[in-house]
Coordinates of C-alpha atoms and ligand atoms in Angstrom, one line a residue:
X1 CA -35.5 -40.4 -2.9
X2 CA -34.8 -43.3 -0.4
X3 CA -37.9 -45.2 0.9
X4 CA -36.5 -44.8 4.4
X5 CA -34.1 -42.2 5.6
X6 CA -30.9 -43.3 7.3
X7 CA -28.0 -41.3 8.8
X8 CA -25.2 -40.5 6.5
X9 CA -22.5 -43.2 6.3
X10 CA -19.9 -42.6 9.0
X11 CA -22.1 -40.2 11.0
X12 CA -23.8 -41.6 14.2
X13 CA -26.8 -40.8 16.2
X14 CA -26.1 -40.7 19.9
X15 CA -29.1 -42.2 21.7
X16 CA -30.0 -43.1 25.2
X17 CA -28.6 -44.9 27.2
X18 CA -25.3 -44.1 25.5
X19 CA -26.0 -40.4 25.6
X20 CA -25.8 -40.6 29.4
X21 CA -22.2 -41.7 29.1
X22 CA -21.6 -38.7 26.8
X23 CA -23.1 -36.3 29.3
X24 CA -21.1 -37.8 32.2
X25 CA -17.9 -37.6 30.1
X26 CA -18.6 -34.0 29.1
X27 CA -19.2 -33.0 32.8
X28 CA -15.8 -34.6 33.8
X29 CA -14.1 -32.8 30.9
X30 CA -15.6 -29.4 32.0
X31 CA -14.7 -29.9 35.7
X32 CA -11.1 -31.0 34.8
X33 CA -10.6 -28.1 32.4
X34 CA -11.8 -25.7 35.0
X35 CA -9.4 -27.1 37.6
X36 CA -6.6 -26.5 35.0
X37 CA -7.8 -23.0 34.4
X38 CA -8.8 -23.6 30.8
X39 CA -11.9 -21.8 29.5
X40 CA -14.6 -22.8 27.1
X41 CA -14.6 -21.5 23.6
X42 CA -17.2 -22.2 20.9
X43 CA -16.4 -21.4 17.2
X44 CA -18.5 -22.1 14.2
X45 CA -18.6 -25.5 12.5
X46 CA -18.2 -23.8 9.1
X47 CA -15.1 -21.8 8.2
X48 CA -13.5 -20.6 5.0
X49 CA -11.8 -23.6 3.3
X50 CA -8.7 -21.4 2.9
X51 CA -8.3 -21.3 6.7
X52 CA -7.7 -25.1 6.8
X53 CA -5.7 -25.2 3.6
X54 CA -3.3 -22.6 5.0
X55 CA -3.4 -23.8 8.6
X56 CA -3.2 -27.6 8.4
X57 CA -1.1 -27.8 5.2
X58 CA -2.1 -28.2 1.6
X59 CA -0.4 -31.6 1.3
X60 CA -2.0 -33.2 4.3
X61 CA -4.6 -36.0 3.8
X62 CA -7.1 -34.0 5.7
X63 CA -6.9 -31.0 3.3
X64 CA -6.1 -33.0 0.1
X65 CA -9.0 -35.4 0.3
X66 CA -11.0 -35.5 3.5
X67 CA -12.8 -32.1 3.8
X68 CA -16.4 -31.5 3.2
X69 CA -16.2 -28.4 1.2
X70 CA -18.7 -26.5 -1.0
X71 CA -19.2 -23.3 -2.8
X72 CA -21.7 -21.1 -0.9
X73 CA -24.4 -19.2 -2.7
X74 CA -23.2 -16.1 -4.4
X75 CA -23.7 -12.8 -2.5
X76 CA -25.1 -9.6 -4.2
X77 CA -21.8 -8.9 -5.9
X78 CA -21.8 -12.4 -7.4
X79 CA -19.0 -13.6 -5.1
X80 CA -19.2 -17.1 -3.6
X81 CA -17.1 -18.3 -0.7
X82 CA -15.7 -21.7 -0.5
X83 CA -16.6 -23.1 2.9
X84 CA -15.7 -26.3 4.7
X85 CA -17.0 -28.2 7.7
X86 CA -14.2 -28.0 10.2
X87 CA -12.0 -31.2 10.2
X88 CA -10.4 -30.2 13.5
X89 CA -10.7 -27.4 16.1
X90 CA -7.3 -25.7 16.3
X91 CA -7.5 -23.6 13.1
X92 CA -10.8 -22.2 14.1
X93 CA -9.7 -21.4 17.7
X94 CA -6.6 -19.6 16.4
X95 CA -8.7 -17.7 13.8
X96 CA -11.0 -16.6 16.6
X97 CA -8.1 -15.6 18.9
X98 CA -6.6 -13.5 16.1
X99 CA -9.9 -12.0 15.0
X100 CA -10.8 -10.9 18.5
X101 CA -7.3 -10.0 19.5
X102 CA -7.5 -12.4 22.5
X103 CA -3.8 -12.3 23.2
X104 CA -3.6 -8.5 23.7
X105 CA -3.1 -9.0 27.5
X106 CA -1.2 -12.2 27.5
X107 CA -1.7 -15.9 27.0
X108 CA -5.0 -17.7 26.9
X109 CA -5.9 -21.2 27.9
X110 CA -8.9 -22.4 25.9
X111 CA -10.8 -25.6 25.4
X112 CA -13.6 -26.9 23.2
X113 CA -15.8 -29.9 22.7
X114 CA -17.7 -30.5 19.5
X115 CA -18.2 -32.3 16.2
X116 CA -15.5 -32.4 13.5
X117 CA -15.9 -33.8 10.0
X118 CA -13.5 -35.8 7.9
X119 CA -14.4 -37.8 4.8
X120 CA -12.3 -40.8 5.8
X121 CA -13.1 -44.5 5.1
X122 CA -15.4 -45.3 8.1
X123 CA -14.4 -48.2 10.3
X124 CA -14.4 -48.9 14.1
X125 CA -13.1 -45.8 15.8
X126 CA -13.0 -43.8 12.6
X127 CA -16.0 -41.8 11.6
X128 CA -16.9 -39.0 9.2
X129 CA -18.6 -37.0 11.9
X130 CA -16.7 -37.5 15.2
X131 CA -16.2 -35.4 18.3
X132 CA -13.1 -33.9 19.8
X133 CA -12.3 -32.4 23.1
X134 CA -9.4 -30.0 22.5
X135 CA -7.2 -27.8 24.7
X136 CA -5.1 -25.0 23.3
X137 CA -2.7 -22.8 25.3
X138 CA -2.0 -19.7 23.1
X139 CA 0.8 -17.3 23.8
X140 CA 3.1 -19.5 25.9
X141 CA 6.6 -20.4 24.7
X142 CA 8.0 -22.3 27.6
X143 CA 8.2 -26.1 27.9
X144 CA 6.2 -26.0 31.2
X145 CA 3.0 -25.5 29.3
X146 CA 3.7 -28.5 27.0
X147 CA 4.1 -30.6 30.2
X148 CA 1.0 -29.1 31.8
X149 CA -1.1 -30.0 28.7
X150 CA 0.1 -33.5 28.9
X151 CA -0.7 -33.6 32.6
X152 CA -4.1 -32.3 31.8
X153 CA -4.8 -35.2 29.5
X154 CA -3.4 -37.6 32.1
X155 CA -5.7 -36.1 34.8
X156 CA -8.6 -36.6 32.4
X157 CA -7.7 -40.3 32.0
X158 CA -7.5 -40.6 35.8
X159 CA -10.8 -38.9 36.4
X160 CA -12.5 -41.1 33.8
X161 CA -11.0 -44.3 35.3
X162 CA -8.8 -45.2 32.3
X163 CA -5.3 -46.5 32.8
X164 CA -4.8 -48.4 29.6
X165 CA -2.7 -45.9 27.7
X166 CA 0.8 -45.0 26.8
X167 CA 2.3 -41.7 26.0
X168 CA 4.5 -41.3 22.9
X169 CA 6.6 -38.2 22.8
X170 CA 8.7 -36.6 20.1
X171 CA 10.3 -33.4 19.1
X172 CA 10.0 -31.9 15.6
X173 CA 12.5 -29.1 16.2
X174 CA 12.3 -25.9 14.3
X175 CA 11.8 -25.2 10.6
X176 CA 15.5 -24.8 9.8
X177 CA 16.3 -28.0 11.6
X178 CA 13.5 -29.8 9.8
X179 CA 14.8 -28.4 6.5
X180 CA 18.2 -29.9 7.1
X181 CA 16.7 -33.2 8.1
X182 CA 14.3 -33.1 5.1
X183 CA 17.3 -32.7 2.8
X184 CA 19.0 -35.6 4.4
X185 CA 15.8 -37.6 4.1
X186 CA 15.2 -36.9 0.4
X187 CA 18.9 -37.7 -0.4
X188 CA 18.5 -41.0 1.5
X189 CA 15.2 -42.0 -0.2
X190 CA 16.5 -40.9 -3.6
X191 CA 19.5 -43.2 -3.0
X192 CA 17.0 -46.0 -2.4
X193 CA 14.5 -45.0 -5.1
X194 CA 14.1 -48.6 -6.3
X195 CA 12.5 -49.6 -2.9
X196 CA 9.9 -46.8 -2.8
X197 CA 6.3 -47.7 -3.3
X198 CA 4.0 -45.5 -5.4
X199 CA 2.7 -43.5 -2.4
X200 CA 6.3 -42.8 -1.2
X201 CA 7.4 -41.7 -4.7
X202 CA 4.4 -39.3 -4.8
X203 CA 5.3 -37.9 -1.3
X204 CA 9.1 -37.8 -1.8
X205 CA 9.3 -34.1 -2.8
X206 CA 6.0 -32.9 -1.3
X207 CA 6.2 -34.3 2.2
X208 CA 9.0 -36.9 2.6
X209 CA 8.4 -37.0 6.4
X210 CA 5.1 -38.8 5.8
X211 CA 7.0 -41.7 4.1
X212 CA 8.3 -42.5 7.6
X213 CA 4.7 -43.1 8.5
X214 CA 4.3 -45.8 5.9
X215 CA 2.0 -48.8 6.6
X216 CA 3.6 -50.8 3.9
X217 CA 5.6 -53.7 5.6
X218 CA 7.9 -53.9 2.5
X219 CA 9.1 -50.4 3.3
X220 CA 9.5 -50.7 7.1
X221 CA 13.3 -51.5 7.0
X222 CA 13.9 -48.6 4.7
X223 CA 12.0 -46.2 6.9
X224 CA 13.7 -47.6 10.0
X225 CA 17.1 -46.9 8.5
X226 CA 16.3 -43.3 7.5
X227 CA 18.1 -40.3 9.0
X228 CA 16.5 -39.2 12.3
X229 CA 15.3 -35.7 13.0
X230 CA 16.4 -35.9 16.6
X231 CA 20.0 -36.0 15.3
X232 CA 19.5 -32.7 13.5
X233 CA 18.2 -30.7 16.5
X234 CA 20.1 -27.6 17.7
X235 CA 20.8 -26.8 21.4
X236 CA 17.6 -24.8 22.0
X237 CA 15.3 -27.5 20.7
X238 CA 17.2 -30.2 22.7
X239 CA 16.9 -28.1 25.9
X240 CA 13.1 -27.6 25.3
X241 CA 12.6 -31.3 24.8
X242 CA 14.7 -32.2 27.8
X243 CA 12.7 -29.7 30.0
X244 CA 9.4 -31.3 29.0
X245 CA 10.7 -34.7 29.9
X246 CA 12.1 -33.5 33.2
X247 CA 8.7 -32.1 34.2
X248 CA 6.9 -35.4 33.1
X249 CA 9.3 -37.5 35.1
X250 CA 8.9 -35.2 38.2
X251 CA 5.1 -35.8 37.9
X252 CA 5.4 -39.5 37.5
X253 CA 4.1 -39.6 33.9
X254 CA 5.7 -42.5 31.9
X255 CA 6.4 -41.8 28.3
X256 CA 8.2 -43.4 25.4
X257 CA 10.3 -41.3 23.0
X258 CA 9.2 -42.0 19.5
X259 CA 11.7 -40.4 17.1
X260 CA 9.3 -41.1 14.2
X261 CA 6.2 -39.6 15.7
X262 CA 4.6 -38.0 12.6
X263 CA 1.4 -36.0 13.2
X264 CA -1.1 -35.9 10.3
X265 CA -1.2 -32.1 10.3
X266 CA 1.6 -29.7 9.2
X267 CA 1.5 -27.0 11.8
X268 CA 3.7 -28.6 14.5
X269 CA 7.2 -27.8 15.7
X270 CA 9.1 -28.8 18.8
X271 CA 7.1 -31.1 21.2
X272 CA 4.6 -33.5 19.7
X273 CA 2.8 -36.3 21.5
X274 CA 0.1 -39.0 21.3
X275 CA -1.7 -41.0 23.8
X276 CA -2.2 -44.5 22.4
X277 CA -4.2 -47.5 23.8
X278 CA -3.8 -51.1 22.8
X279 CA -7.5 -51.8 23.4
X280 CA -9.0 -50.2 20.3
X281 CA -7.3 -52.1 17.4
X282 CA -6.0 -50.0 14.5
X283 CA -7.5 -46.7 15.7
X284 CA -5.7 -46.7 19.1
X285 CA -4.7 -43.0 19.2
X286 CA -7.0 -41.4 21.7
X287 CA -5.3 -38.0 21.9
X288 CA -2.7 -36.2 19.9
X289 CA -1.2 -32.8 19.8
X290 CA 1.9 -30.6 20.2
X291 CA 3.4 -27.2 19.8
X292 CA 2.4 -25.0 16.8
X293 CA 4.5 -21.8 17.3
X294 CA 4.0 -20.6 13.7
X295 CA 0.3 -21.1 13.1
X296 CA -0.9 -17.9 14.6
X297 CA 1.3 -15.9 12.3
X298 CA 0.4 -18.1 9.4
X299 CA -3.3 -17.3 9.9
X300 CA -2.6 -13.6 10.0
X301 CA -1.9 -12.8 13.7
X302 CA 1.1 -11.3 15.4
X303 CA 3.6 -14.1 15.9
X304 CA 2.9 -15.9 19.1
X305 CA 3.7 -19.5 20.3
X306 CA 1.1 -22.1 21.1
X307 CA 0.6 -25.7 22.1
X308 CA -2.4 -28.0 22.3
X309 CA -4.0 -31.3 21.8
X310 CA -7.3 -32.9 20.9
X311 CA -8.8 -36.2 21.9
X312 CA -11.3 -38.4 20.0
X313 CA -14.4 -38.6 22.1
X314 CA -15.9 -41.7 20.4
X315 CA -12.6 -43.6 20.9
X316 CA -12.5 -42.6 24.6
X317 CA -16.1 -43.6 25.1
X318 CA -15.6 -46.9 23.4
X319 CA -12.7 -47.5 25.8
X320 CA -14.9 -46.7 28.8
X321 CA -17.6 -49.0 27.5
X322 CA -15.1 -51.8 27.1
X323 CA -13.8 -51.3 30.6
X324 CA -17.4 -51.4 31.9
X325 CA -17.0 -47.9 33.4
X326 CA -20.6 -47.1 34.3
X327 CA -21.9 -43.6 33.8
X328 CA -24.0 -42.4 36.8
X329 CA -27.4 -40.8 36.2
X330 CA -28.5 -42.9 33.3
X331 CA -31.8 -43.9 34.9
X332 CA -34.3 -41.9 36.9
X333 CA -34.4 -42.3 40.7
X334 CA -38.0 -43.3 40.7
X335 CA -40.9 -44.2 38.4
X336 CA -44.4 -43.1 39.3
X337 CA -47.1 -45.7 39.0
X338 CA -50.7 -44.3 38.8
X339 CA -53.5 -46.9 38.9
X340 CA -56.3 -44.4 38.1
X341 CA -56.2 -41.5 35.6
X342 CA -58.3 -39.4 38.0
X343 CA -55.2 -39.1 40.3
X344 CA -53.0 -37.4 37.7
X345 CA -53.4 -33.8 38.8
X346 CA -52.3 -34.6 42.4
X347 CA -49.6 -37.0 41.3
X348 CA -48.2 -34.3 38.9
X349 CA -48.1 -31.8 41.7
X350 CA -46.2 -34.2 43.9
X351 CA -43.7 -35.0 41.1
X352 CA -43.2 -31.3 40.5
X353 CA -42.2 -30.8 44.1
X354 CA -40.0 -33.9 44.1
X355 CA -38.1 -32.7 41.0
X356 CA -37.7 -29.3 42.5
X357 CA -36.1 -31.0 45.5
X358 CA -33.6 -32.7 43.2
X359 CA -35.1 -36.2 42.5
X360 CA -35.3 -37.6 39.0
X361 CA -38.7 -39.0 38.5
X362 CA -40.4 -40.5 35.4
X363 CA -44.2 -40.4 35.3
X364 CA -46.0 -43.4 33.9
X365 CA -47.8 -42.0 30.8
X366 CA -50.3 -43.6 28.5
X367 CA -49.0 -45.2 25.4
X368 CA -51.2 -45.2 22.3
X369 CA -51.4 -49.0 22.3
X370 CA -52.4 -49.4 26.0
X371 CA -56.2 -49.5 25.5
X372 CA -58.8 -48.5 28.1
X373 CA -57.9 -45.3 29.9
X374 CA -54.5 -45.8 28.2
X375 CA -52.6 -46.4 31.5
X376 CA -52.4 -50.2 31.3
X377 CA -52.5 -52.7 34.2
X378 CA -50.5 -52.3 37.4
X379 CA -48.4 -55.3 36.2
X380 CA -47.5 -53.6 32.9
X381 CA -46.8 -50.3 34.7
X382 CA -44.4 -52.2 37.0
X383 CA -42.7 -53.8 34.0
X384 CA -42.1 -50.3 32.5
X385 CA -40.8 -49.0 35.9
X386 CA -38.3 -51.9 35.9
X387 CA -37.3 -51.5 32.3
X388 CA -36.4 -47.8 32.7
X389 CA -33.8 -48.7 35.3
X390 CA -35.3 -46.7 38.2
X391 CA -34.3 -47.7 41.7
X392 CA -37.8 -47.1 43.1
X393 CA -41.4 -47.4 42.1
X394 CA -43.7 -44.7 43.6
X395 CA -47.2 -46.1 43.9
X396 CA -49.8 -43.4 44.0
X397 CA -52.8 -45.6 44.9
X398 CA -56.2 -44.3 46.1
X399 CA -55.5 -45.4 49.7
X400 CA -52.1 -43.8 49.7
X401 CA -53.4 -40.5 48.3
X402 CA -56.3 -40.4 50.8
X403 CA -53.7 -40.7 53.6
X404 CA -51.4 -38.1 52.0
X405 CA -48.8 -40.8 51.4
X406 CA -47.1 -42.7 48.7
X407 CA -45.8 -46.3 48.7
X408 CA -42.1 -46.5 47.9
X409 CA -41.1 -49.9 46.5
X410 CA -37.5 -50.8 45.8
X411 CA -36.9 -52.2 42.3
X412 CA -33.2 -52.9 42.7
X413 CA -31.2 -54.9 45.2
X414 CA -29.9 -52.7 48.1
X415 CA -32.6 -50.0 47.7
X416 CA -34.3 -51.0 51.0
X417 CA -37.7 -52.4 52.0
X418 CA -41.1 -51.2 50.9
X419 CA -42.4 -48.3 52.9
X420 CA -45.2 -45.8 53.0
X421 CA -43.9 -42.2 53.2
X422 CA -45.6 -38.9 53.7
X423 CA -46.1 -36.6 50.8
X424 CA -46.1 -33.6 53.1
X425 CA -42.3 -33.5 53.3
X426 CA -41.3 -33.9 49.7
X427 CA -37.7 -32.8 50.5
X428 CA -37.3 -35.8 52.8
X429 CA -38.8 -38.1 50.2
X430 CA -36.4 -36.8 47.6
X431 CA -33.5 -37.4 49.9
X432 CA -34.8 -40.9 50.4
X433 CA -35.0 -41.6 46.7
X434 CA -31.5 -40.3 46.0
X435 CA -29.8 -41.9 49.0
X436 CA -27.3 -44.7 48.0
Ligands
HAM501 P1 -5.6 -35.2 15.1 O1 -4.5 -36.2 15.5 O2 -5.9 -35.1 13.7 O3 -5.2 -33.8 15.7 O4 -6.9 -35.6 15.9 C1 -6.9 -35.7 17.3 C2 -7.7 -37.0 17.7 O5 -9.0 -36.9 17.2 C3 -7.1 -38.3 17.2 O6 -6.1 -38.7 18.1 C4 -8.3 -39.2 17.3 O7 -8.5 -39.7 18.6 C5 -9.5 -38.3 17.0 N1 -9.9 -38.4 15.5 C6 -9.3 -37.9 14.5 N2 -9.9 -38.3 13.3 C7 -11.0 -39.1 13.7 C8 -12.0 -39.8 13.1 N3 -12.2 -39.7 11.7 N4 -12.9 -40.5 13.8 C9 -12.8 -40.6 15.2 N5 -11.8 -39.9 15.8 C10 -10.9 -39.2 15.1 C11 -6.0 -32.7 15.6 O8 -7.1 -32.7 15.2 C12 -5.3 -31.4 16.2 N6 -6.2 -30.3 16.0 C13 -4.9 -31.6 17.6 C14 -4.2 -30.4 18.2 C15 -4.8 -29.5 19.0 N7 -3.0 -30.1 18.0 C16 -2.8 -28.9 18.6 N8 -3.9 -28.6 19.2

């Protein structure tokens, strides 16, 4: 047993004041999703391990070595399920759509926001519990939806005040095109077998595409010279890719074609894309996604096309923090200072009315170390008012209360002069506390 408990490595507590930035971010996400007609979906954090193995691909890093999986307790018949914490959201959303026959009356535009789990080596921007916002458009085949999803992400960056990103775009074609490319790739790497590192040799016949993603500088030249998938695409795939690009250009979204864009999960075909920032070091991918027209069938549904993306919330929030984007609503509007414990019942009644009228007010409350009646001196109360970031102190002194008033004192520049205001019109007082 440890002497002191700590959070599990790679899993973070989200505490005030940071949690205010999270709330603000989540509210922007929900507003933006609503404007794009995407609807909230919430699936369980635990799923059958097999869902991810089948859905994401047995040979992916995520399934091979990063899932938190365990054998559940046996049921009455002695059968135990193997379960996993979800490493991503797409497989669960697709499972739910198939299970509840969501596509019976046409396509569905769904989004989610929540924790995901991957047992990766923790570092800045890479955690074992992290959060994703994801958007999935199920049941749509046309390139318009691919473009619309990219526009949705771009609109989120705009609404959040982020401009430091670039969009990388690729096309993975269809399975037969990929098979032809894969054969060409294997032949190429086999012809250069002496230059392959151990990782590449292991991947050669399991997933040769991943070799293109090598981080080994000694293999860069070899990877650069490899046959390109874009040269193996047929007419339909080329037309789909061109239509996505036309739509992006028409909407003024800059992009860079990356012929080697390799996503870490196996379910993709046709369009793939990533939003990358230069401001986060090695973990610069803030959003990734693409088309996955075969996943629904793979998971047991009637064949239906789909496209989606997910963004890493921690990474986006770190970007916001770096850029100094301030989240509104982190501090209360006012802090109530109460010189005498006898006034509390009346003060509480006033605060109740102010809160009902929309003001955020924190009441000075006794701390266990404050001594006396526990309230502390006026000076220490003012110190606490200042420390909590409130714009105003509300001073509920005996004189004020006798006159049915409260003294409103500005604690921040620009919040106006000190004034005594009537408690009979709490709505007006609340407006005063909230006014810019
Ligand atoms: P992914 O590329 O594996 O795609 O993850 C999407 C994003 O989640 C990444 O770009 C990154 O920002 C964030 N992310 C991933 N792993 C971590 C981590 N360990 N720590 C912090 N952030 C991380 C998917 O998950 C797909 N389900 C996306 C998708 C949806 N494709 C179609 N629909």
